[in-house]
DNA sequence: GAATCGTGGCC
DNA sequence: TGGCCAAGATT
């Protein structure tokens, strides 16, 4: 690697740290350096905005204040605390990792790279963040903010999507890192990315790095980092059943862990095939998944929803079982739940939206509509 | 290396 | 309004 000019090094270390000292936000996970709290916050913040993670952090910590309380909790309760935040593998991994830490590390968050990195849900970024912020070790935590800031400072022409580009930036960050101040410096770089060097409309005029920033010099800071084209987002039509039994309870099914929304509860149903009617598709899905024949009632509602890599139009219909007793295929958990108990179950957003429409529409309107 | 995996805010 | 994006990890 070519040597780093002193002016650049000074700007991205001393000047940046001075800027951070004045502008750091009082975020709830910055009240101390407790490794458990730092680990939880870093996991919550993966691909998630600070403002969105904030209330979840408060609730999660009050519900699971210690590593041991998390390790001894039921996964369903952990998922309930994560409900609505997305990327639910984070919650499943957190739960598994907590049990591993209690079992193999005496309940203390590991302070060595190898042990930390080996935990489920802990990648390069999170390991570096915990080791630097909680334990004061010299690891550069390179997230999207850091890559954006550095790619602009250098006016990097290489696409940021490429692994080789990311490797280069990680190596550069590790080389720039002021020894003994990694925790502050990592947070400073990320804070700069969040508050000043933002993806859109960066505040270059108030940036502590403006004198050395090559993107700023071109006048086109927003053009960096360079990104490749995205794939088109597919769309599916999905239909689910609000199946009611004689006591007025509804049938919920638990999504298998390891799949999308794994561990969350939903109304049973599935994708509509091309050329297939909604009612036809729903009867087929319920036959295949639960081994029941149903009679369809009135529609519950329609929901548009976007997931991470596709979007759906979700239709719901009331159903009554005509024949058979529902049994989850391959041991999938299913459960009859009284409507007033449904709030105890972790549901995905799309299901919540659909049930919200049900709450708004009186029974009579559904039939007359 | 490329796919998969959520949700909400922004313009 | 629809695409972009956010304190990434896993397979």
Short mmCIF file of C-alpha atoms (C1' of nucleotides) in Angstrom, two decimals:
data_model
loop_
_atom_site.label_atom_id
_atom_site.label_comp_id
_atom_site.label_asym_id
_atom_site.label_seq_id
_atom_site.Cartn_x
_atom_site.Cartn_y
_atom_site.Cartn_z
CA UNK A 1 0.00 0.00 0.00
CA UNK A 2 1.26 3.48 -0.83
CA UNK A 3 2.20 5.65 2.17
CA UNK A 4 -0.52 7.89 3.57
CA UNK A 5 0.24 11.65 3.43
CA UNK A 6 0.53 13.30 6.85
CA UNK A 7 -2.20 15.86 6.12
CA UNK A 8 -4.65 13.07 5.28
CA UNK A 9 -3.68 11.00 8.30
CA UNK A 10 -4.02 13.97 10.63
CA UNK A 11 -7.43 14.94 9.23
CA UNK A 12 -8.95 11.47 9.55
CA UNK A 13 -7.57 10.96 13.06
CA UNK A 14 -6.99 14.09 15.17
CA UNK A 15 -9.42 16.40 13.37
CA UNK A 16 -12.07 13.69 13.16
CA UNK A 17 -11.74 12.84 16.87
CA UNK A 18 -12.00 16.52 17.77
CA UNK A 19 -15.13 16.83 15.63
CA UNK A 20 -16.62 13.73 17.30
CA UNK A 21 -15.95 15.09 20.77
CA UNK A 22 -18.19 18.05 19.90
CA UNK A 23 -20.89 16.31 17.90
CA UNK A 24 -21.39 12.85 19.36
CA UNK A 25 -25.05 12.08 20.00
CA UNK A 26 -26.02 10.85 23.46
CA UNK A 27 -27.30 7.47 22.25
CA UNK A 28 -28.59 5.03 24.87
CA UNK A 29 -25.85 2.46 24.19
CA UNK A 30 -23.21 5.14 24.78
CA UNK A 31 -23.99 5.49 28.49
CA UNK A 32 -21.33 2.92 29.37
CA UNK A 33 -19.00 0.29 27.87
CA UNK A 34 -20.76 -2.79 29.13
CA UNK A 35 -19.88 -5.51 26.56
CA UNK A 36 -23.38 -7.03 26.71
CA UNK A 37 -25.06 -3.71 25.94
CA UNK A 38 -22.54 -2.91 23.20
CA UNK A 39 -23.08 -6.34 21.60
CA UNK A 40 -26.87 -5.98 21.68
CA UNK A 41 -26.72 -2.48 20.23
CA UNK A 42 -24.36 -3.47 17.43
CA UNK A 43 -26.64 -6.35 16.47
CA UNK A 44 -29.73 -4.13 16.54
CA UNK A 45 -27.97 -1.57 14.37
CA UNK A 46 -27.04 -3.98 11.58
CA UNK A 47 -28.67 -2.57 8.43
CA UNK A 48 -30.91 -0.52 10.69
CA UNK A 49 -31.17 3.21 11.28
CA UNK A 50 -30.31 4.57 14.70
CA UNK A 51 -33.76 6.08 15.16
CA UNK A 52 -35.42 2.76 14.42
CA UNK A 53 -33.12 0.72 16.68
CA UNK A 54 -33.36 3.13 19.60
CA UNK A 55 -36.73 2.10 21.12
CA UNK A 56 -35.95 -1.56 20.48
CA UNK A 57 -32.71 -1.20 22.45
CA UNK A 58 -34.55 0.28 25.44
CA UNK A 59 -37.21 -2.44 25.38
CA UNK A 60 -34.78 -5.28 24.75
CA UNK A 61 -32.49 -4.25 27.61
CA UNK A 62 -35.35 -3.82 30.04
CA UNK A 63 -36.75 -7.21 29.02
CA UNK A 64 -33.33 -8.97 28.98
CA UNK A 65 -31.06 -6.86 31.21
CA UNK A 66 -28.25 -9.42 31.48
CA UNK A 67 -26.66 -12.04 29.28
CA UNK A 68 -27.95 -14.74 31.59
CA UNK A 69 -31.54 -13.49 31.35
CA UNK A 70 -31.27 -13.64 27.55
CA UNK A 71 -29.69 -17.09 27.59
CA UNK A 72 -32.44 -18.48 29.82
CA UNK A 73 -35.29 -16.89 27.86
CA UNK A 74 -37.52 -18.70 25.37
CA UNK A 75 -36.80 -17.93 21.72
CA UNK A 76 -40.44 -16.90 21.26
CA UNK A 77 -39.98 -14.14 23.84
CA UNK A 78 -36.79 -12.92 22.17
CA UNK A 79 -38.54 -12.83 18.80
CA UNK A 80 -41.46 -10.96 20.36
CA UNK A 81 -39.00 -8.29 21.50
CA UNK A 82 -37.65 -8.16 17.93
CA UNK A 83 -41.10 -8.07 16.29
CA UNK A 84 -41.34 -5.48 13.54
CA UNK A 85 -37.61 -4.79 13.26
CA UNK A 86 -36.80 -7.24 10.48
CA UNK A 87 -33.86 -9.53 9.77
CA UNK A 88 -35.06 -11.92 12.45
CA UNK A 89 -32.02 -14.18 12.13
CA UNK A 90 -30.35 -11.52 14.27
CA UNK A 91 -32.66 -12.38 17.17
CA UNK A 92 -32.27 -16.14 16.71
CA UNK A 93 -28.48 -15.82 16.53
CA UNK A 94 -28.40 -13.52 19.56
CA UNK A 95 -30.33 -16.08 21.55
CA UNK A 96 -28.10 -18.97 20.48
CA UNK A 97 -24.94 -16.95 21.08
CA UNK A 98 -26.09 -15.99 24.58
CA UNK A 99 -26.51 -19.67 25.43
CA UNK A 100 -23.06 -20.44 24.02
CA UNK A 101 -21.49 -17.64 26.03
CA UNK A 102 -23.12 -18.86 29.23
CA UNK A 103 -22.07 -22.43 28.52
CA UNK A 104 -18.55 -22.02 27.15
CA UNK A 105 -17.38 -18.61 28.33
CA UNK A 106 -18.76 -18.47 31.85
CA UNK A 107 -21.33 -15.85 30.92
CA UNK A 108 -18.76 -13.24 29.89
CA UNK A 109 -18.75 -11.78 26.39
CA UNK A 110 -15.47 -13.03 24.81
CA UNK A 111 -12.70 -10.44 24.53
CA UNK A 112 -10.71 -12.33 21.87
CA UNK A 113 -11.30 -12.07 18.14
CA UNK A 114 -11.46 -15.80 17.44
CA UNK A 115 -13.97 -16.56 20.19
CA UNK A 116 -16.17 -13.57 19.44
CA UNK A 117 -16.12 -14.08 15.68
CA UNK A 118 -17.12 -17.72 16.15
CA UNK A 119 -20.44 -16.77 17.77
CA UNK A 120 -23.54 -16.94 15.57
CA UNK A 121 -24.47 -13.53 14.19
CA UNK A 122 -21.06 -12.00 14.87
CA UNK A 123 -19.25 -11.08 11.65
CA UNK A 124 -16.13 -8.99 11.02
CA UNK A 125 -17.86 -5.70 11.69
CA UNK A 126 -19.59 -6.67 14.94
CA UNK A 127 -16.50 -8.42 16.34
CA UNK A 128 -14.39 -5.33 15.66
CA UNK A 129 -17.04 -3.01 17.10
CA UNK A 130 -17.37 -4.95 20.37
CA UNK A 131 -13.61 -5.42 20.80
CA UNK A 132 -12.83 -1.76 20.14
CA UNK A 133 -15.75 -0.06 21.91
CA UNK A 134 -16.20 -2.36 24.91
CA UNK A 135 -12.65 -3.66 25.35
CA UNK A 136 -10.50 -0.89 23.89
CA UNK A 137 -8.69 -3.13 21.40
CA UNK A 138 -7.27 -1.86 18.11
CA UNK A 139 -9.70 -3.25 15.54
CA UNK A 140 -11.17 -1.11 12.75
CA UNK A 141 -14.95 -1.61 12.53
CA UNK A 142 -15.76 -1.00 8.88
CA UNK A 143 -19.48 -0.60 8.17
CA UNK A 144 -21.37 1.11 5.38
CA UNK A 145 -20.72 4.54 6.87
CA UNK A 146 -16.98 4.02 7.02
CA UNK A 147 -16.82 2.66 3.48
CA UNK A 148 -18.83 5.62 2.19
CA UNK A 149 -16.64 8.17 4.00
CA UNK A 150 -13.38 6.59 2.85
CA UNK A 151 -14.55 6.05 -0.72
CA UNK A 152 -15.40 9.76 -0.89
CA UNK A 153 -12.20 10.96 0.72
CA UNK A 154 -10.28 8.96 -1.88
CA UNK A 155 -12.80 9.49 -4.72
CA UNK A 156 -12.47 5.74 -5.17
CA UNK A 157 -13.34 4.72 -8.75
CA UNK A 158 -13.83 1.02 -7.92
CA UNK A 159 -17.39 -0.25 -7.35
CA UNK A 160 -18.10 -0.63 -3.64
CA UNK A 161 -20.04 -3.85 -4.33
CA UNK A 162 -16.81 -5.66 -5.14
CA UNK A 163 -15.17 -7.72 -2.41
CA UNK A 164 -11.72 -6.54 -3.43
CA UNK A 165 -12.77 -2.91 -2.95
CA UNK A 166 -14.11 -3.69 0.49
CA UNK A 167 -10.92 -5.50 1.40
CA UNK A 168 -8.91 -2.47 0.36
CA UNK A 169 -11.02 -0.16 2.50
CA UNK A 170 -10.84 -2.47 5.53
CA UNK A 171 -7.06 -2.57 5.21
CA UNK A 172 -6.91 1.20 4.85
CA UNK A 173 -9.07 1.74 7.94
CA UNK A 174 -6.91 -0.63 9.97
CA UNK A 175 -3.82 1.27 8.79
CA UNK A 176 -5.31 4.69 9.65
CA UNK A 177 -6.65 3.65 13.05
CA UNK A 178 -4.97 5.69 15.84
CA UNK A 179 -3.64 3.08 18.25
CA UNK A 180 -5.25 3.10 21.65
CA UNK A 181 -8.29 5.10 20.46
CA UNK A 182 -10.04 2.55 18.28
CA UNK A 183 -13.40 2.71 20.08
CA UNK A 184 -13.71 6.47 19.78
CA UNK A 185 -12.30 6.53 16.27
CA UNK A 186 -14.62 3.84 14.92
CA UNK A 187 -17.62 5.64 16.37
CA UNK A 188 -16.34 8.97 15.08
CA UNK A 189 -16.11 7.68 11.52
CA UNK A 190 -19.57 6.14 11.69
CA UNK A 191 -21.04 9.27 13.29
CA UNK A 192 -19.53 11.38 10.53
CA UNK A 193 -21.13 9.09 7.96
CA UNK A 194 -24.50 9.30 9.72
CA UNK A 195 -24.59 13.06 10.35
CA UNK A 196 -22.41 14.73 7.70
CA UNK A 197 -21.16 12.37 5.01
CA UNK A 198 -24.67 11.03 4.42
CA UNK A 199 -25.65 8.98 1.38
CA UNK A 200 -27.73 11.85 0.00
CA UNK A 201 -27.12 15.58 0.41
CA UNK A 202 -23.89 15.34 2.40
CA UNK A 203 -22.99 18.42 4.46
CA UNK A 204 -19.59 18.89 2.92
CA UNK A 205 -19.33 22.50 4.07
CA UNK A 206 -19.32 21.44 7.72
CA UNK A 207 -17.14 18.37 7.29
CA UNK A 208 -13.88 18.13 9.25
CA UNK A 209 -12.38 16.25 6.29
CA UNK A 210 -13.32 18.75 3.57
CA UNK A 211 -9.74 19.92 3.05
CA UNK A 212 -8.49 16.44 2.17
CA UNK A 213 -11.61 14.99 0.53
CA UNK A 214 -11.11 14.28 -3.18
CA UNK A 215 -14.80 13.72 -3.87
CA UNK A 216 -15.49 17.15 -2.39
CA UNK A 217 -12.87 18.57 -4.75
CA UNK A 218 -14.72 17.16 -7.74
CA UNK A 219 -17.96 18.75 -6.50
CA UNK A 220 -19.73 15.43 -6.87
CA UNK A 221 -19.50 13.87 -3.43
CA UNK A 222 -22.87 12.24 -3.81
CA UNK A 223 -21.60 10.17 -6.76
CA UNK A 224 -19.52 8.11 -4.32
CA UNK A 225 -19.36 5.30 -3.50
CA UNK A 226 -19.74 3.88 -7.00
CA UNK A 227 -22.40 1.19 -7.11
CA UNK A 228 -23.41 -1.50 -9.58
CA UNK A 229 -26.87 -2.03 -11.01
CA UNK A 230 -29.55 -3.69 -8.94
CA UNK A 231 -31.53 -6.71 -9.92
CA UNK A 232 -35.24 -6.20 -10.60
CA UNK A 233 -37.55 -6.92 -7.66
CA UNK A 234 -40.01 -9.76 -8.31
CA UNK A 235 -43.64 -9.51 -7.27
CA UNK A 236 -45.84 -12.33 -5.96
CA UNK A 237 -49.47 -12.68 -5.04
CA UNK A 238 -50.01 -14.41 -1.71
CA UNK A 239 -53.22 -15.60 -0.12
CA UNK A 240 -53.78 -16.61 3.50
CA UNK A 241 -56.72 -17.92 5.51
CA UNK A 242 -58.18 -16.60 8.74
CA UNK A 243 -59.40 -20.01 9.85
CA UNK A 244 -61.85 -19.88 12.71
CA UNK A 245 -62.89 -22.77 14.94
CA UNK A 246 -66.11 -23.26 16.93
CA UNK A 247 -64.73 -21.24 19.89
CA UNK A 248 -63.86 -18.31 17.64
CA UNK A 249 -60.13 -19.00 17.82
CA UNK A 250 -57.81 -18.46 14.86
CA UNK A 251 -55.22 -20.84 13.47
CA UNK A 252 -51.61 -19.60 13.49
CA UNK A 253 -48.63 -21.40 11.98
CA UNK A 254 -45.02 -20.93 13.03
CA UNK A 255 -42.54 -20.33 10.25
CA UNK A 256 -39.63 -22.76 10.22
CA UNK A 257 -36.34 -21.42 11.56
CA UNK A 258 -33.74 -21.03 8.89
CA UNK A 259 -36.26 -19.60 6.43
CA UNK A 260 -37.44 -16.05 5.97
CA UNK A 261 -39.24 -14.70 9.07
CA UNK A 262 -38.12 -17.89 10.79
CA UNK A 263 -39.78 -18.44 14.17
CA UNK A 264 -42.49 -15.87 13.58
CA UNK A 265 -46.19 -16.74 13.51
CA UNK A 266 -48.45 -16.18 10.53
CA UNK A 267 -51.81 -17.01 9.00
CA UNK A 268 -51.45 -20.18 6.91
CA UNK A 269 -51.45 -19.83 3.13
CA UNK A 270 -49.01 -19.39 0.29
CA UNK A 271 -48.15 -18.09 -3.17
CA UNK A 272 -50.74 -17.94 -5.93
CA UNK A 273 -49.52 -19.66 -9.09
CA UNK A 274 -49.89 -17.96 -12.45
CA UNK A 275 -53.36 -18.46 -13.88
CA UNK A 276 -54.71 -19.61 -10.54
CA UNK A 277 -57.72 -18.06 -8.75
CA UNK A 278 -57.19 -16.72 -5.21
CA UNK A 279 -59.74 -19.11 -3.68
CA UNK A 280 -58.34 -22.03 -5.61
CA UNK A 281 -54.79 -21.24 -4.48
CA UNK A 282 -55.81 -20.88 -0.83
CA UNK A 283 -57.68 -24.20 -0.81
CA UNK A 284 -54.67 -25.90 -2.41
CA UNK A 285 -52.18 -24.42 0.05
CA UNK A 286 -54.27 -25.37 3.08
CA UNK A 287 -54.73 -28.87 1.71
CA UNK A 288 -50.98 -29.24 1.12
CA UNK A 289 -49.77 -27.59 4.32
CA UNK A 290 -52.39 -28.61 6.86
CA UNK A 291 -54.30 -31.46 5.26
CA UNK A 292 -57.68 -29.73 5.53
CA UNK A 293 -60.51 -28.83 3.17
CA UNK A 294 -61.97 -25.37 3.77
CA UNK A 295 -64.95 -23.28 2.75
CA UNK A 296 -64.04 -19.68 2.02
CA UNK A 297 -65.84 -16.80 3.68
CA UNK A 298 -65.59 -13.07 2.98
CA UNK A 299 -62.28 -11.32 2.30
CA UNK A 300 -60.37 -9.92 5.27
CA UNK A 301 -58.41 -7.35 3.31
CA UNK A 302 -55.54 -6.70 0.91
CA UNK A 303 -52.03 -5.61 1.84
CA UNK A 304 -49.11 -4.40 -0.25
CA UNK A 305 -45.81 -5.26 1.35
CA UNK A 306 -42.12 -5.09 0.45
CA UNK A 307 -39.60 -7.57 1.80
CA UNK A 308 -35.84 -7.38 1.44
CA UNK A 309 -35.70 -8.77 -2.09
CA UNK A 310 -39.27 -9.11 -3.39
CA UNK A 311 -42.70 -7.65 -2.84
CA UNK A 312 -46.13 -9.14 -2.46
CA UNK A 313 -49.82 -8.41 -2.64
CA UNK A 314 -51.33 -10.27 0.29
CA UNK A 315 -54.98 -11.33 0.29
CA UNK A 316 -56.78 -12.72 3.30
CA UNK A 317 -60.05 -14.70 3.47
CA UNK A 318 -62.04 -15.99 6.37
CA UNK A 319 -62.25 -19.77 6.26
CA UNK A 320 -64.08 -22.59 8.00
CA UNK A 321 -62.86 -26.15 8.03
CA UNK A 322 -65.11 -28.51 6.09
CA UNK A 323 -63.06 -31.64 6.47
CA UNK A 324 -60.01 -32.84 8.40
CA UNK A 325 -58.02 -31.70 11.42
CA UNK A 326 -55.12 -29.33 10.70
CA UNK A 327 -51.68 -30.82 11.16
CA UNK A 328 -48.47 -28.96 10.37
CA UNK A 329 -46.47 -30.60 7.64
CA UNK A 330 -43.06 -31.88 8.77
CA UNK A 331 -43.81 -31.08 12.37
CA UNK A 332 -44.48 -27.40 11.74
CA UNK A 333 -46.00 -25.80 14.84
CA UNK A 334 -49.60 -24.70 14.55
CA UNK A 335 -51.83 -23.32 17.26
CA UNK A 336 -55.43 -22.17 17.84
CA UNK A 337 -55.28 -18.71 19.38
CA UNK A 338 -58.06 -16.55 20.82
CA UNK A 339 -58.11 -13.15 19.08
CA UNK A 340 -57.33 -11.34 22.34
CA UNK A 341 -54.26 -13.55 22.82
CA UNK A 342 -52.76 -12.88 19.41
CA UNK A 343 -50.72 -9.96 20.72
CA UNK A 344 -48.55 -12.43 22.64
CA UNK A 345 -47.24 -13.90 19.39
CA UNK A 346 -44.46 -12.43 17.25
CA UNK A 347 -46.00 -11.62 13.88
CA UNK A 348 -44.45 -10.26 10.71
CA UNK A 349 -45.50 -6.80 9.58
CA UNK A 350 -47.59 -8.01 6.63
CA UNK A 351 -49.70 -10.18 8.94
CA UNK A 352 -50.11 -7.28 11.36
CA UNK A 353 -51.28 -5.04 8.52
CA UNK A 354 -53.83 -7.59 7.40
CA UNK A 355 -55.22 -8.11 10.91
CA UNK A 356 -55.38 -4.34 11.36
CA UNK A 357 -57.75 -4.15 8.37
CA UNK A 358 -59.91 -6.79 10.01
CA UNK A 359 -60.15 -4.70 13.18
CA UNK A 360 -61.34 -1.70 11.16
CA UNK A 361 -64.08 -3.48 9.23
CA UNK A 362 -67.20 -4.47 11.17
CA UNK A 363 -68.44 -7.98 10.49
CA UNK A 364 -71.54 -6.78 8.63
CA UNK A 365 -69.60 -4.64 6.20
CA UNK A 366 -67.48 -7.57 5.17
CA UNK A 367 -70.54 -9.41 3.96
CA UNK A 368 -72.28 -6.44 2.38
CA UNK A 369 -69.10 -5.18 0.67
"C1'" DG B 1 -18.95 -14.72 -5.30
"C1'" DA B 2 -23.68 -14.13 -5.30
"C1'" DA B 3 -28.20 -14.76 -2.90
"C1'" DT B 4 -30.78 -14.43 0.95
"C1'" DC B 5 -32.66 -11.98 4.68
"C1'" DG B 6 -37.19 -6.85 6.83
"C1'" DT B 7 -38.64 -2.67 7.69
"C1'" DG B 8 -39.41 2.33 7.56
"C1'" DG B 9 -38.02 6.90 5.97
"C1'" DC B 10 -36.90 9.75 2.31
"C1'" DC B 11 -37.50 12.29 -2.10
"C1'" DT C 1 -44.67 6.43 -6.29
"C1'" DG C 2 -41.09 3.43 -6.54
"C1'" DG C 3 -36.26 3.02 -5.89
"C1'" DC C 4 -32.67 3.79 -2.62
"C1'" DC C 5 -30.70 3.11 1.74
"C1'" DA C 6 -29.47 1.88 6.68
"C1'" DA C 7 -23.69 0.63 12.78
"C1'" DG C 8 -24.11 -6.85 8.02
"C1'" DA C 9 -24.16 -12.03 8.52
"C1'" DT C 10 -24.71 -16.40 6.55
"C1'" DT C 11 -24.65 -19.96 3.13
#
